[in-house]
Short mmCIF file of C-alpha atoms in Angstrom, two decimals:
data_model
loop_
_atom_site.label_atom_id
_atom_site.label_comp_id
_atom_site.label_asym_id
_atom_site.label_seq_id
_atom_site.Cartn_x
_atom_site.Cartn_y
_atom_site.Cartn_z
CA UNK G 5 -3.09 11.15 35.09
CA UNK G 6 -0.22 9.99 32.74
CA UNK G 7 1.96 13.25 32.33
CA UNK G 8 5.09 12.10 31.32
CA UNK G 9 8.60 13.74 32.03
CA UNK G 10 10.69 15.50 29.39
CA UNK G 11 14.52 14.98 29.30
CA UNK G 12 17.33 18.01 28.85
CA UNK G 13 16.35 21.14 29.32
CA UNK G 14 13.21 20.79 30.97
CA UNK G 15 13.86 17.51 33.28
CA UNK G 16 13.84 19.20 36.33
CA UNK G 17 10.37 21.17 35.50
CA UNK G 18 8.53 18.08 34.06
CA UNK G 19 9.94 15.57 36.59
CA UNK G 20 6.54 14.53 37.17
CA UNK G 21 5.01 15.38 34.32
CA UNK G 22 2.94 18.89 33.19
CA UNK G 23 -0.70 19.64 32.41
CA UNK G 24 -1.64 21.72 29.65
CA UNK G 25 -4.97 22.96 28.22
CA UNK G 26 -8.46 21.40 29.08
CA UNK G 27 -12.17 21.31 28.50
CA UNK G 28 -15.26 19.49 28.91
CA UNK G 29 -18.08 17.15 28.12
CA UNK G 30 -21.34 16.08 29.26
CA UNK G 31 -22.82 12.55 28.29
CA UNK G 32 -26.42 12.32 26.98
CA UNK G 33 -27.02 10.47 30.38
CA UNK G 34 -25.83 13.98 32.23
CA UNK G 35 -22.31 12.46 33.98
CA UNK G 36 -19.21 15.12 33.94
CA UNK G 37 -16.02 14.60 32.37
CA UNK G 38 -13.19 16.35 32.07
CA UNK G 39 -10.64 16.57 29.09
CA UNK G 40 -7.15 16.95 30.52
CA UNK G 41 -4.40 17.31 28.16
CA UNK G 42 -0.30 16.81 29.63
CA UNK G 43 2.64 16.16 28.86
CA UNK G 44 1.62 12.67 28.37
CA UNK G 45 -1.52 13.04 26.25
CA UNK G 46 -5.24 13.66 26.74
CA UNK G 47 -6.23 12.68 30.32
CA UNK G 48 -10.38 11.64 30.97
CA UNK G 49 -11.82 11.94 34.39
CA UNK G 50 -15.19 11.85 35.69
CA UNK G 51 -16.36 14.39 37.53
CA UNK G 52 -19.78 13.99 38.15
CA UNK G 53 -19.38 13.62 41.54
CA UNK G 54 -17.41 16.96 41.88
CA UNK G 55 -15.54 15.68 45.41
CA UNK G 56 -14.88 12.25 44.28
CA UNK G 57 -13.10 12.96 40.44
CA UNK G 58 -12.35 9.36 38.80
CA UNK G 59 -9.68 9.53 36.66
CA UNK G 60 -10.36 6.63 33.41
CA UNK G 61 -7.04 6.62 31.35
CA UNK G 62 -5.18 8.82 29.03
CA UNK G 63 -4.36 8.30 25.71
CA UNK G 64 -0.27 7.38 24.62
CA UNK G 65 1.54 10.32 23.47
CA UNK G 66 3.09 9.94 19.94
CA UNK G 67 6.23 10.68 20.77
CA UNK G 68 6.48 10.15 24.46
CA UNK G 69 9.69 12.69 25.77
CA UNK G 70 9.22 14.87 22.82
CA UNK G 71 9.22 19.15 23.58
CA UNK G 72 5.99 19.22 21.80
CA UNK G 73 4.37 17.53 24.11
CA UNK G 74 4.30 20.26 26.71
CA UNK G 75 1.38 22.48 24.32
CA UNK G 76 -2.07 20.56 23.75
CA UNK G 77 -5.38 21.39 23.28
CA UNK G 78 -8.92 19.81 23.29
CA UNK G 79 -12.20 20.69 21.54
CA UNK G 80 -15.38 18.55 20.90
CA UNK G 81 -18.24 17.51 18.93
CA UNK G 82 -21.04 15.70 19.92
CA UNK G 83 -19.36 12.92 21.13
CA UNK G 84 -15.71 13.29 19.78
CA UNK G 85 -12.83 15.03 21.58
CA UNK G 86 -9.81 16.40 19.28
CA UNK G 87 -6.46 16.68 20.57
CA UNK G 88 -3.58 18.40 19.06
CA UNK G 89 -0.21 18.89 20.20
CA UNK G 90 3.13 20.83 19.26
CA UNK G 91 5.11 17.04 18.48
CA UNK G 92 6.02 17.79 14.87
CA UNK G 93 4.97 15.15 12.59
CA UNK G 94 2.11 13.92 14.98
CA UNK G 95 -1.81 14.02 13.97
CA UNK G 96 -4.62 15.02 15.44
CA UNK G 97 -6.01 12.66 18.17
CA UNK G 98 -9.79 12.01 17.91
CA UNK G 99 -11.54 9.88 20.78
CA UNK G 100 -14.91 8.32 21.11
CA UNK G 101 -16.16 9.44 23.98
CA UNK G 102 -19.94 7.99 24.05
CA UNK G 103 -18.16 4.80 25.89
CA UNK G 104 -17.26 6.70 29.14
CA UNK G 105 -20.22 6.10 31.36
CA UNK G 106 -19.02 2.27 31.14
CA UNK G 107 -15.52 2.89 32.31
CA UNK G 108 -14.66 2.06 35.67
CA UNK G 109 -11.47 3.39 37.32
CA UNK G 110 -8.27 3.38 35.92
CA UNK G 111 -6.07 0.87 37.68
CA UNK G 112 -3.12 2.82 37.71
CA UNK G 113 -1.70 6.28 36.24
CA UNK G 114 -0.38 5.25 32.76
CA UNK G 115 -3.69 3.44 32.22
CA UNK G 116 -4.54 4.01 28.64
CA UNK G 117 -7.83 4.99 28.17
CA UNK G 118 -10.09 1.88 27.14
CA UNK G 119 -11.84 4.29 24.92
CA UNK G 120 -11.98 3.75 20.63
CA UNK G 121 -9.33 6.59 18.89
CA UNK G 122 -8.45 7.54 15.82
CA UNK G 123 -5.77 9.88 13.89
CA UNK G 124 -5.86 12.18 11.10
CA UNK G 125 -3.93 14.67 9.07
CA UNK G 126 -5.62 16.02 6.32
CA UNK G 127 -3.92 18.96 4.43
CA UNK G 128 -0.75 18.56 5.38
CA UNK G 129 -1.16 18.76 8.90
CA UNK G 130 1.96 18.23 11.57
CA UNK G 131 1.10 19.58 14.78
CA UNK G 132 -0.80 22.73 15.81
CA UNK G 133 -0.93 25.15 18.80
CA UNK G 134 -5.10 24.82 19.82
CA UNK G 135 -8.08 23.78 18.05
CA UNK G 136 -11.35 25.78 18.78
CA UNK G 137 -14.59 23.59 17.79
CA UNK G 138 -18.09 25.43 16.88
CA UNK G 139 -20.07 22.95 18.40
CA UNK G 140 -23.05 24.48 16.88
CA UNK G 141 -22.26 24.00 13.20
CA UNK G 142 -19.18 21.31 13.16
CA UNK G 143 -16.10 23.06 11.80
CA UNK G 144 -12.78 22.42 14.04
CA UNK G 145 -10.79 25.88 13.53
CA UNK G 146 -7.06 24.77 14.34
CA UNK G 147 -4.32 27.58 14.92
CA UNK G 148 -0.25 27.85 14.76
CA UNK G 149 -0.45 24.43 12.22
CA UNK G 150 2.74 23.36 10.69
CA UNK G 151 2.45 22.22 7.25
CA UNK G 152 3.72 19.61 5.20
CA UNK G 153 5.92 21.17 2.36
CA UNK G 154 5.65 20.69 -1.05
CA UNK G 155 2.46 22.40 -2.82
CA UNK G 156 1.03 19.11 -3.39
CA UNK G 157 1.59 17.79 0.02
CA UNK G 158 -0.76 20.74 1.92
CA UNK G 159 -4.26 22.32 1.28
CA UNK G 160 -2.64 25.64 0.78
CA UNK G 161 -0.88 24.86 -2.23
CA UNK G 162 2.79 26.39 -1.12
CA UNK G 163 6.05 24.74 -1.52
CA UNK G 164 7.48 26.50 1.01
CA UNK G 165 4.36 26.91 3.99
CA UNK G 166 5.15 29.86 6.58
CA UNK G 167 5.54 28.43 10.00
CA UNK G 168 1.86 29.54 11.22
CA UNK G 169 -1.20 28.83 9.34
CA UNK G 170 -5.17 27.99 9.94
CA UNK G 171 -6.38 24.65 8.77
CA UNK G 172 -10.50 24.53 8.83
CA UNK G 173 -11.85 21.35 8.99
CA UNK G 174 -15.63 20.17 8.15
CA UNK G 175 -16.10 17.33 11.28
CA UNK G 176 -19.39 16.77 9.87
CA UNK G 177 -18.34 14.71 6.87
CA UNK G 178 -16.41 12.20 8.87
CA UNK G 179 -15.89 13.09 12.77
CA UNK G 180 -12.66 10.60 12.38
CA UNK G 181 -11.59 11.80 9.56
CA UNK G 182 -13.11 14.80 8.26
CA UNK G 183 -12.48 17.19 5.32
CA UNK G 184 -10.69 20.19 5.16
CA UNK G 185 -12.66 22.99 4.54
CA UNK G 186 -10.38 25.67 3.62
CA UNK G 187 -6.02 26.12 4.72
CA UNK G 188 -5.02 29.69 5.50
CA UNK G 189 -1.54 30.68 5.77
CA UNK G 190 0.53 33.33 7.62
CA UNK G 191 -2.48 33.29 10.04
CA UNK G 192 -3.81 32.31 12.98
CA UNK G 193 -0.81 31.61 15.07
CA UNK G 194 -2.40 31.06 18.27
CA UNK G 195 -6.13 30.83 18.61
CA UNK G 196 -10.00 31.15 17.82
CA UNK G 197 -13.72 32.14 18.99
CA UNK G 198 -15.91 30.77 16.61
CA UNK G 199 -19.50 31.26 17.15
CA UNK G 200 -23.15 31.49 15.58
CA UNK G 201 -23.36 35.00 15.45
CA UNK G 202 -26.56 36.23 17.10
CA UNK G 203 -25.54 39.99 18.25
CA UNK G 204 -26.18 43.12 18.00
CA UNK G 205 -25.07 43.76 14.50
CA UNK G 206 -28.04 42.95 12.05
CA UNK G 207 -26.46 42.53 9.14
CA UNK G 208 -24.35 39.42 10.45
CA UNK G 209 -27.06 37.52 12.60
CA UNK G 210 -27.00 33.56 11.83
CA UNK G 211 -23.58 33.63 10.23
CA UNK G 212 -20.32 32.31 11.11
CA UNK G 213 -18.28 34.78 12.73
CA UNK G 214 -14.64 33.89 14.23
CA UNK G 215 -12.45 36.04 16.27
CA UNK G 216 -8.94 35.34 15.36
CA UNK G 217 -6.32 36.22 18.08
CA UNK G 218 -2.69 36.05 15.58
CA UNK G 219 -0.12 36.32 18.59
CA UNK G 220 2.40 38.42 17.80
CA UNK G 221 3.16 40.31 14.95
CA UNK G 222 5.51 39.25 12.71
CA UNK G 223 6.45 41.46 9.86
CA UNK G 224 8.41 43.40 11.52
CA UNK G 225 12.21 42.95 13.01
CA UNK G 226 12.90 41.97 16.19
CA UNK G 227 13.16 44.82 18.70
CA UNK G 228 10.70 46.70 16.10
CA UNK G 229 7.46 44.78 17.12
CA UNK G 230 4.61 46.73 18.56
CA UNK G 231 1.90 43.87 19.12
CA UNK G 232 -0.25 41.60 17.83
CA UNK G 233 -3.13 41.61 15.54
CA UNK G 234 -6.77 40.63 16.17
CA UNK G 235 -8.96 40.41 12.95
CA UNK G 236 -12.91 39.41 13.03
CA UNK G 237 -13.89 36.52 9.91
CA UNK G 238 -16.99 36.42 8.31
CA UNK G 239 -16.13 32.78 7.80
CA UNK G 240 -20.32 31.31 6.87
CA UNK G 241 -17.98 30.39 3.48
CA UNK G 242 -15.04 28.27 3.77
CA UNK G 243 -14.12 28.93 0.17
CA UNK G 244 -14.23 33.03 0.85
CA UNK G 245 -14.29 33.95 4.09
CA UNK G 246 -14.25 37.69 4.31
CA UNK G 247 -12.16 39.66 6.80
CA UNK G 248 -14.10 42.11 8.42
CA UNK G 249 -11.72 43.43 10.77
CA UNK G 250 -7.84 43.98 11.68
CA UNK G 251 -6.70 45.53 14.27
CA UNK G 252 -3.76 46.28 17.27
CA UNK G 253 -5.02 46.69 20.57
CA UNK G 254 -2.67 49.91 22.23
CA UNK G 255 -0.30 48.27 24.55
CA UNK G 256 -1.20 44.58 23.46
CA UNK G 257 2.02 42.60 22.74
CA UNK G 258 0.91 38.78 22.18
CA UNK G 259 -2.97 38.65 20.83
CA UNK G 260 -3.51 35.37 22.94
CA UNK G 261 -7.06 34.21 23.28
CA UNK G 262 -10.60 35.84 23.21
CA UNK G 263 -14.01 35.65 24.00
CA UNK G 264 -17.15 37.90 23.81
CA UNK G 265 -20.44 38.21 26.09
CA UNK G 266 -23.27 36.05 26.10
CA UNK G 267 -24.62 39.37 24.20
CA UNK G 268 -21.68 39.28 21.81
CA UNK G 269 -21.53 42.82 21.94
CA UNK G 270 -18.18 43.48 23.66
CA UNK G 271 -15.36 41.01 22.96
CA UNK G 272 -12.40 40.27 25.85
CA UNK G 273 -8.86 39.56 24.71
CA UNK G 274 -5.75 38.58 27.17
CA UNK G 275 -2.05 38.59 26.13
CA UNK G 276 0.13 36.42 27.77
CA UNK G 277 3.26 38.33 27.62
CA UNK G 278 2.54 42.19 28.15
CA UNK G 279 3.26 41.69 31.86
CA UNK G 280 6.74 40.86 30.83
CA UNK G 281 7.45 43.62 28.50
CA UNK G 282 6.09 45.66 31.55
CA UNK G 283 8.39 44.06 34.06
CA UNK G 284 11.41 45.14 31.58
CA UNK G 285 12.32 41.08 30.89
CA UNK G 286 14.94 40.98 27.73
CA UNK G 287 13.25 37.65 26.29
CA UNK G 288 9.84 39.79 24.99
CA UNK G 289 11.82 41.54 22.66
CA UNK G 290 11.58 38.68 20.45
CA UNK G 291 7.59 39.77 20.65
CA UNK G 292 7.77 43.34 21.06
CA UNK G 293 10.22 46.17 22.10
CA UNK G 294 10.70 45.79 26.02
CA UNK G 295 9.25 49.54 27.62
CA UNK G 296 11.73 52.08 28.22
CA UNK G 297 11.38 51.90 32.26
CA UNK G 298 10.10 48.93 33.53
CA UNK G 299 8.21 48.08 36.53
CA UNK G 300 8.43 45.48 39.40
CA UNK G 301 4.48 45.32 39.69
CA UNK G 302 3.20 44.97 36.19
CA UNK G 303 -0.34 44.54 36.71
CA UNK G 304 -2.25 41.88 35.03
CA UNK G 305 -4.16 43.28 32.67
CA UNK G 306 -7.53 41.86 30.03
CA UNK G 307 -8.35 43.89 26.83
CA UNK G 308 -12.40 45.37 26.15
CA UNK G 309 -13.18 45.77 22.96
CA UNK G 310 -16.55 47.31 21.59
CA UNK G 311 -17.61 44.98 19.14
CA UNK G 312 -21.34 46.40 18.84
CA UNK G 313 -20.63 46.79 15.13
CA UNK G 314 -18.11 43.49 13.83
CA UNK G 315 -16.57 45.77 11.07
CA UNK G 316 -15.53 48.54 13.57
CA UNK G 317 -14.03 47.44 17.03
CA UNK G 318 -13.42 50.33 19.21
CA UNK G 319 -10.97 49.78 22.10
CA UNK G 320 -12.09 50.89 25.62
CA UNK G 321 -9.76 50.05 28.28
CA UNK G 322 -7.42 47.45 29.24
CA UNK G 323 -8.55 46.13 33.02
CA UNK G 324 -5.77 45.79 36.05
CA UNK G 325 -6.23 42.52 38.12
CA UNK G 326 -4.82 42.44 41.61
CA UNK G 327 -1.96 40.75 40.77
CA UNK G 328 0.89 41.04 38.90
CA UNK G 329 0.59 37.20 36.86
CA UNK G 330 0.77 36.31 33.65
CA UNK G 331 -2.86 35.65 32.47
CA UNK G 332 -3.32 32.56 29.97
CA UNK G 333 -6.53 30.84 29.12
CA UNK G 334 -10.49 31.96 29.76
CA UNK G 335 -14.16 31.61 29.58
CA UNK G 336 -17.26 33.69 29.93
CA UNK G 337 -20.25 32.15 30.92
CA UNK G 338 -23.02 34.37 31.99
CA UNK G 339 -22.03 37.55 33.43
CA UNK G 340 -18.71 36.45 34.25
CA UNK G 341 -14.99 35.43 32.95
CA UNK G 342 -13.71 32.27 34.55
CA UNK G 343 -9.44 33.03 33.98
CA UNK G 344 -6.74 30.96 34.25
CA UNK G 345 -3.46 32.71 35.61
CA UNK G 346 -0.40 31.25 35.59
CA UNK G 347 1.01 31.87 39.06
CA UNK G 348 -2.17 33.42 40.70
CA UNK G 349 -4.81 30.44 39.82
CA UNK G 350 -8.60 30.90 38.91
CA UNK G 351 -9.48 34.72 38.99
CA UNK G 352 -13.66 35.41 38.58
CA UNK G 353 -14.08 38.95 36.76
CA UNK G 354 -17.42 39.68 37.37
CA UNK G 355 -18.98 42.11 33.98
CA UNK G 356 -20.92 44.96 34.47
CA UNK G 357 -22.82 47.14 32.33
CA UNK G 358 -23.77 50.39 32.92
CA UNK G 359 -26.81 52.50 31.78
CA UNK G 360 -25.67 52.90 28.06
CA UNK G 361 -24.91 49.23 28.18
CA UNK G 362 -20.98 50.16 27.96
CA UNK G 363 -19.41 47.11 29.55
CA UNK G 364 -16.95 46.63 32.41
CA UNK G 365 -14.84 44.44 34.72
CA UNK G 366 -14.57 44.18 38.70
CA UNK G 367 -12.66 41.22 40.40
CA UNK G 368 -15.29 38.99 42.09
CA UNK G 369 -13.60 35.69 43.30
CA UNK G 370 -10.14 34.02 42.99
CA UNK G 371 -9.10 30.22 44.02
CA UNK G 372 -4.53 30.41 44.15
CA UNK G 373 -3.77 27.29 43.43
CA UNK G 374 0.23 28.07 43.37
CA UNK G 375 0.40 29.89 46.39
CA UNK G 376 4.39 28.87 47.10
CA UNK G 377 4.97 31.85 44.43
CA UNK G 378 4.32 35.22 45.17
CA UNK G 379 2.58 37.75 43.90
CA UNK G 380 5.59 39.82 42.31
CA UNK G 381 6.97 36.71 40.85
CA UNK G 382 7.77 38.84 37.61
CA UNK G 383 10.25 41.05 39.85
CA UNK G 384 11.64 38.44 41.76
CA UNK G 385 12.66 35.52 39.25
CA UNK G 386 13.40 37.61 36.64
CA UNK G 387 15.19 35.51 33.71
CA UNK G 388 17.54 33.65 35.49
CA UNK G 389 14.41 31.67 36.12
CA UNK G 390 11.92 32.24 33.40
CA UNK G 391 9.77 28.99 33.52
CA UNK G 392 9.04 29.64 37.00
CA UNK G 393 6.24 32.65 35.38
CA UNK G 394 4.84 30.01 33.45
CA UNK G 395 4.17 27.54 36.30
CA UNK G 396 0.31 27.15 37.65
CA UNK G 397 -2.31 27.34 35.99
CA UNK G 398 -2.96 26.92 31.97
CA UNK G 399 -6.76 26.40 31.59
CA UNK G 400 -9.96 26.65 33.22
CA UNK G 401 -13.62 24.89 32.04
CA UNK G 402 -16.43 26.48 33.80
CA UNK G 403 -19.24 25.32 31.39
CA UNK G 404 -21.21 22.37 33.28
CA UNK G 405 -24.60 22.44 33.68
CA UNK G 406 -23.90 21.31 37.53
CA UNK G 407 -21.65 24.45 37.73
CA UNK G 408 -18.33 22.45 38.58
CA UNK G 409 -15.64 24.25 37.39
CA UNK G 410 -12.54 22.50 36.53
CA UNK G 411 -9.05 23.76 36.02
CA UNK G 412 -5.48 22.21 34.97
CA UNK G 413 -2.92 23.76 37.19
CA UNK G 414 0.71 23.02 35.43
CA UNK G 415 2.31 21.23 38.30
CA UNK G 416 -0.29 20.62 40.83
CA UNK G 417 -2.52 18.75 38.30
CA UNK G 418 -6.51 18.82 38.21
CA UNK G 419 -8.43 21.13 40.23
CA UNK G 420 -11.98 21.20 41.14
CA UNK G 421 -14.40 24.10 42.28
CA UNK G 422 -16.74 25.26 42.98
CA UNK G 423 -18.27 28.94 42.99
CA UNK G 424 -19.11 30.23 46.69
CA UNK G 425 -22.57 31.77 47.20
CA UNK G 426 -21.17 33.99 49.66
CA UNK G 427 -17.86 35.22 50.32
CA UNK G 428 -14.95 33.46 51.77
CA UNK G 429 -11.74 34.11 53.13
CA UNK G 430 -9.61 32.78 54.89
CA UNK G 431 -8.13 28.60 55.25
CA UNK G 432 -11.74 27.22 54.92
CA UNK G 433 -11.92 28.58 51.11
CA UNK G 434 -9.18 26.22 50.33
CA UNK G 435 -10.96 22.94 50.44
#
């Protein structure tokens, strides 16, 4: 699909190229697509017919070899896809994407995709981390941007820009080449849930509201860090958008990536890195203070947060998987999280409420796609070979109407599922 190699470092990793984050889209004529992004740009296939994906083209990379290129992200509205990567000095890539149901195959891998683009960099931008899009109400919410220097040269006004900040832009005014809407610094280092708030808090219903996952926290000196914030934006205006909450989440190291219930009642946060502070590994002190006596099985582990009232979030437990993986990117859709784990694949956590309506988690389903590494691959590699924790999977889309679910496995490129109606074990669930 066009995933490039990187040279030095991380030739032997990316000798056929990586995957990184992807999502979806659905034409007004109802065929599939997914939005694959890699090490050498934003990949298109078609996967309408789930068994028979068509892969289209990808677009070039800006600076083909470049480190930055193993982080992207995708987001869309209506019928634009925005991709950002890491490559300092690069813009945001914007596709049109209403000319896909006329593409045939691509004749060969580094096809580029036949598809108009375009490029922007409003406020100062230079590369980001992700970019979350509220579909509903247009506003691309981009996280971890570099900005330009100079106070003249970046919406936030600051000669000297911290390294992490939040650029908002209003994809309504120009999908190609919209406005910003408002530049945050010092925030937002890693991601967003933006949404149309229609839960169970009255006083917020119809408004904005973005949960803002910060990473790690950075105030502090290294081997002093305790974890990452998580704060809660009333964010309806771009020129004052009003904090409503801040807060650690016990044991939380890296405040990764969120997202709530269909009832947006409870809110679900994973972080990337606690396993390793929990397996004892000398490279998390740079995010928080490594425990005192480390295990070999640090279970994988997502947050719960009570969110029933946006200006008080009340912790309630932090759920064990059955494995001991690092857990990256998810979705809910319906009563379930669709999670991407790094060396343990898609994992389906099936939410359950109980009388009071206090929410959750059981494991219901799991497709490995990197079985060659086991389970206690924390224990085993250790740091001598880091990477190999962050091999598999990055992302999952489980979103189509059709209920294909696609995922973008690292090194073992584009996977697509299906959920099972009835259990299945055994050799026959792996086809």
């Amino acid at each position: 699909m066009g995933a490039l190699p990187i040279p030095g470092s991380f030739a032997d990793m990316t000798a056929k190229g990586l995957l990184n984050d992807i999502w979806g889209w659905t034409s007004p004529a109802g065929e599939e697509y997914a939005l694959v992004g890699s090490t050498g740009g934003l990949a298109v296939v078609r996967v309408t017919d789930p068994t028979n994906p068509v892969f289209l083209g990808s677009l070039e990379s800006q600076a083909p070899g470049d480190i930055g290129n193993l982080w992207g992200d995708v987001g869309v509205f209506e019928n634009f896809a925005y991709y950002t990567s890491e490559i300092v000095g690069s813009e945001i890539d914007v596709v049109d994407l209403s000319v896909l149901d006329g593409l045939g195959p691509a004749p060969s891998p580094d096809t580029v995709l036949p598809a108009p683009t375009f490029r922007f960099s409003g406020g100062g931008y230079l590369s980001a981390h992700n970019i979350q899009v509220n579909e509903e109400t247009g506003f691309a919410y981009v996280a971890g941007v570099r900005l330009e220097p100079g106070a003249a040269n970046n919406a936030c006004g600051l000669e000297t820009p911290p390294r992490f900040n939040t650029l908002i832009y209003d994809l309504n005014t120009d999908p190609t080449d919209p406005d910003v809407a408002a530049c945050l610094d010092d925030i937002g280092e890693h991601d967003f849930y933006p949404v149309v708030y229609d839960g169970p808090d009255a006083r917020f219903q119809g408004r904005e509201i973005v949960f803002v996952f910060d990473g790690r926290d950075r105030t502090l000196p290294v081997g002093e860090r305790i974890g990452g914030f998580t704060e809660i934006w009333d964010a309806t205006d771009k020129d004052n958008i009003e904090v409503l909450a801040r807060f650690r989440v016990p044991g939380m190291v890296f405040s990764h990536a969120g997202w709530t219930t269909e009832e947006q009642d409870f809110l679900f946060i994973n972080d990337e890195l606690d396993e390793l502070v929990a397996a004892g590994w000398a490279f998390s002190e740079f995010f928080a203070q490594p425990v005192d006596d480390p295990t070999n099985k640090p279970a994988t582990g997502t947050f719960i947060v009570d969110v029933r009232q946006l200006d008080n979030p009340v912790f309630i437990e932090r759920f064990e998987h059955d494995t001991v993986s690092l857990d990256h990117n998810f979705i809910v859709k319906d009563d379930k999280i669709y999670q991407a784990n790094y060396t343990s694949g898609t994992r389906v956590l099936q939410i359950e409420r109980d009388a009071t309506g206090m929410v959750s988690l059981s494991e219901f389903a799991h497709m490995d796609t990197e079985p060659r590494l086991p389970k206690n691959i924390l224990n085993l590699n250790q740091e001598d070979k880091f990477g190999t924790a962050f091999l598999g999977q990055w992302g999952v889309f489980p979103l189509f109407d059709s209920g294909t679910i696609v995922a973008s496995d690292r090194n073992n490129g584009l996977i697509v599922m299906q959920l099972s109606d009835t259990p299945c074990k055994g050799m026959k669930c792996s086809r």
